Amino acid sequence: MSKIGVGFIGAGGIAQGQHMPAYARLSDRVELVAVADVNEQAARAAAERFRIPHVYTDYRELLRHDNIHLVVVATPNFAHREATIAALEAGKHVHCEKPLARNAREAREMVQAARRTGKLLHVSLQWRFSGVAQFLHKYVVEEGNLGEIYYARAHALRRRGIPGWGVFIDKEKQGGGPLIDIGVHILDTTLWLMGYPKPVSAFGATYTKFGNRPDVVGLMGQWDYTRFTVEDFAVGLIRLENGATITLESSFCANIQGDEFNVLLLGDKAGVFADPMCDRPVRIFTEHNRSLYDIQPINIPNINSYHANVEAVVDAVLNNKPAPVPGEHGFYLNAIMDAIYESAETGHEVPIDTSLE
Ligand SMILES: NC(=O)c1ccc[n+]([C@@H]2O[C@H](COP(=O)([O-])OP(=O)(O)OC[C@H]3O[C@@H](n4cnc5c(N)ncnc54)[C@H](O)[C@@H]3O)[C@@H](O)[C@H]2O)c1
């Protein structure tokens, strides 16, 4: 196969803002074949903008195209499972938006479908493809420069960033709030930089202190405070099978100085503090001959992570490689987040079941 046909399920913000342009720029290897959205206007607008010939309101019609090899699922979270499994069973590879699903039960079924059909299931966790994340993976995982990593602290914090569009404030449709929406990105990057050890348990708490109030300013549009059913802050302590732990903090809204997306990794040879999605310098902390050093790498390339993410998927499909971000990782993330949400309700540490049988 020299060119792959791509179909899009969901033509909203992320599909039109990132996926369609990123696939369209690879016109030597990719053909945009069809788009489906329950909102016909959104599907038509996307088709016109990106010259996509076939438009549907029912994604099952899109799946009938023999010349579609890869389907991008960019619907709200509640619709990921059904569309992904239907696409895999129709013989298509799938590039699914993050989080893989609303919960681990749905994610497990999706991974099982990928294994059963032998098709690729890629999760759109594009932070891994940033220049900083790629540099850190080489420095930390491939070269082992931090020594044994025993602890990480991950932050995905917005000061006033409740999304004013879509269904991001609806627990039933999304599965959760900032933890599942933005916490998932920094948690994935953190685990990837630790070599993705399996999680064994989590303890957590969630709070809703702002989203259900009419007097709170919205810097990402205005949401309907009467329909806010998710947390606006979540914290978790995650135990991993190798004995390491991670604390994760995530907010849509909090009284902090400003937004923060970063990871701190502590190893017994060195530590690292970095923002995977920003140009702020990476800082490495270490000791040599009883002197303390702060090291700052200065030539980390600036990579468009959305483009690199899509290029990796296209390369995998064309060259029969495994999914660049495998469905299994999306499943582990859902399992951890389920445990944090359950712990927030019960007040106890919750064991994590990572079996995929
Ligand atoms: N990777 C990232 O950084 C990133 C950024 C933003 C959003 N996302 C993810 O992308 C997904 C969509 O988010 P968005 O911001 O584009 O939302 P959105 O609300 O702007 O768009 C979603 C679109 O899906 C359509 N839709 C709903 N149910 C459908 C169905 N059954 N079949 C076909 N279409 C359907 C809606 O009509 C809408 O047009 C979410 O899972 C979100 O978490 C990821």
PDB file of C-alpha atoms in Angstrom, residues 139-141 143-152 193-195 197 240-245 265-272:
ATOM      1  CA  TYR A 139      18.013  10.954  28.155  1.00  0.00           C
ATOM      2  CA  VAL A 140      16.001   9.202  30.841  1.00  0.00           C
ATOM      3  CA  VAL A 141      14.728   5.874  29.467  1.00  0.00           C
ATOM      4  CA  GLU A 143      20.375   6.297  28.373  1.00  0.00           C
ATOM      5  CA  GLY A 144      19.299   5.840  32.011  1.00  0.00           C
ATOM      6  CA  ASN A 145      20.879   9.127  33.129  1.00  0.00           C
ATOM      7  CA  LEU A 146      18.605   9.552  36.186  1.00  0.00           C
ATOM      8  CA  GLY A 147      19.445   6.129  37.619  1.00  0.00           C
ATOM      9  CA  GLU A 148      16.532   4.453  39.360  1.00  0.00           C
ATOM     10  CA  ILE A 149      13.429   6.637  39.171  1.00  0.00           C
ATOM     11  CA  TYR A 150      11.516   6.146  42.396  1.00  0.00           C
ATOM     12  CA  TYR A 151       9.120   9.104  42.382  1.00  0.00           C
ATOM     13  CA  ALA A 152       7.389  11.497  39.990  1.00  0.00           C
ATOM     14  CA  LEU A 193       9.373   8.579  30.909  1.00  0.00           C
ATOM     15  CA  MET A 194       9.404   5.954  33.684  1.00  0.00           C
ATOM     16  CA  GLY A 195       9.296   3.056  31.193  1.00  0.00           C
ATOM     17  CA  PRO A 197       5.596   0.201  34.740  1.00  0.00           C
ATOM     18  CA  LEU A 240       3.601   1.164  40.401  1.00  0.00           C
ATOM     19  CA  GLU A 241       4.718  -2.454  40.202  1.00  0.00           C
ATOM     20  CA  ASN A 242       8.421  -1.507  40.498  1.00  0.00           C
ATOM     21  CA  GLY A 243       7.828   0.273  43.847  1.00  0.00           C
ATOM     22  CA  ALA A 244       7.895   3.790  42.366  1.00  0.00           C
ATOM     23  CA  THR A 245       5.072   6.253  43.055  1.00  0.00           C
ATOM     24  CA  LEU A 265      11.191  12.965  38.023  1.00  0.00           C
ATOM     25  CA  LEU A 266      13.388  11.918  40.948  1.00  0.00           C
ATOM     26  CA  GLY A 267      16.114   9.364  40.276  1.00  0.00           C
ATOM     27  CA  ASP A 268      19.006   8.266  42.510  1.00  0.00           C
ATOM     28  CA  LYS A 269      21.556   9.728  40.022  1.00  0.00           C
ATOM     29  CA  ALA A 270      19.682  12.865  38.916  1.00  0.00           C
ATOM     30  CA  GLY A 271      16.314  14.597  38.830  1.00  0.00           C
ATOM     31  CA  VAL A 272      14.499  16.412  36.032  1.00  0.00           C
TER      32      VAL A 272
END
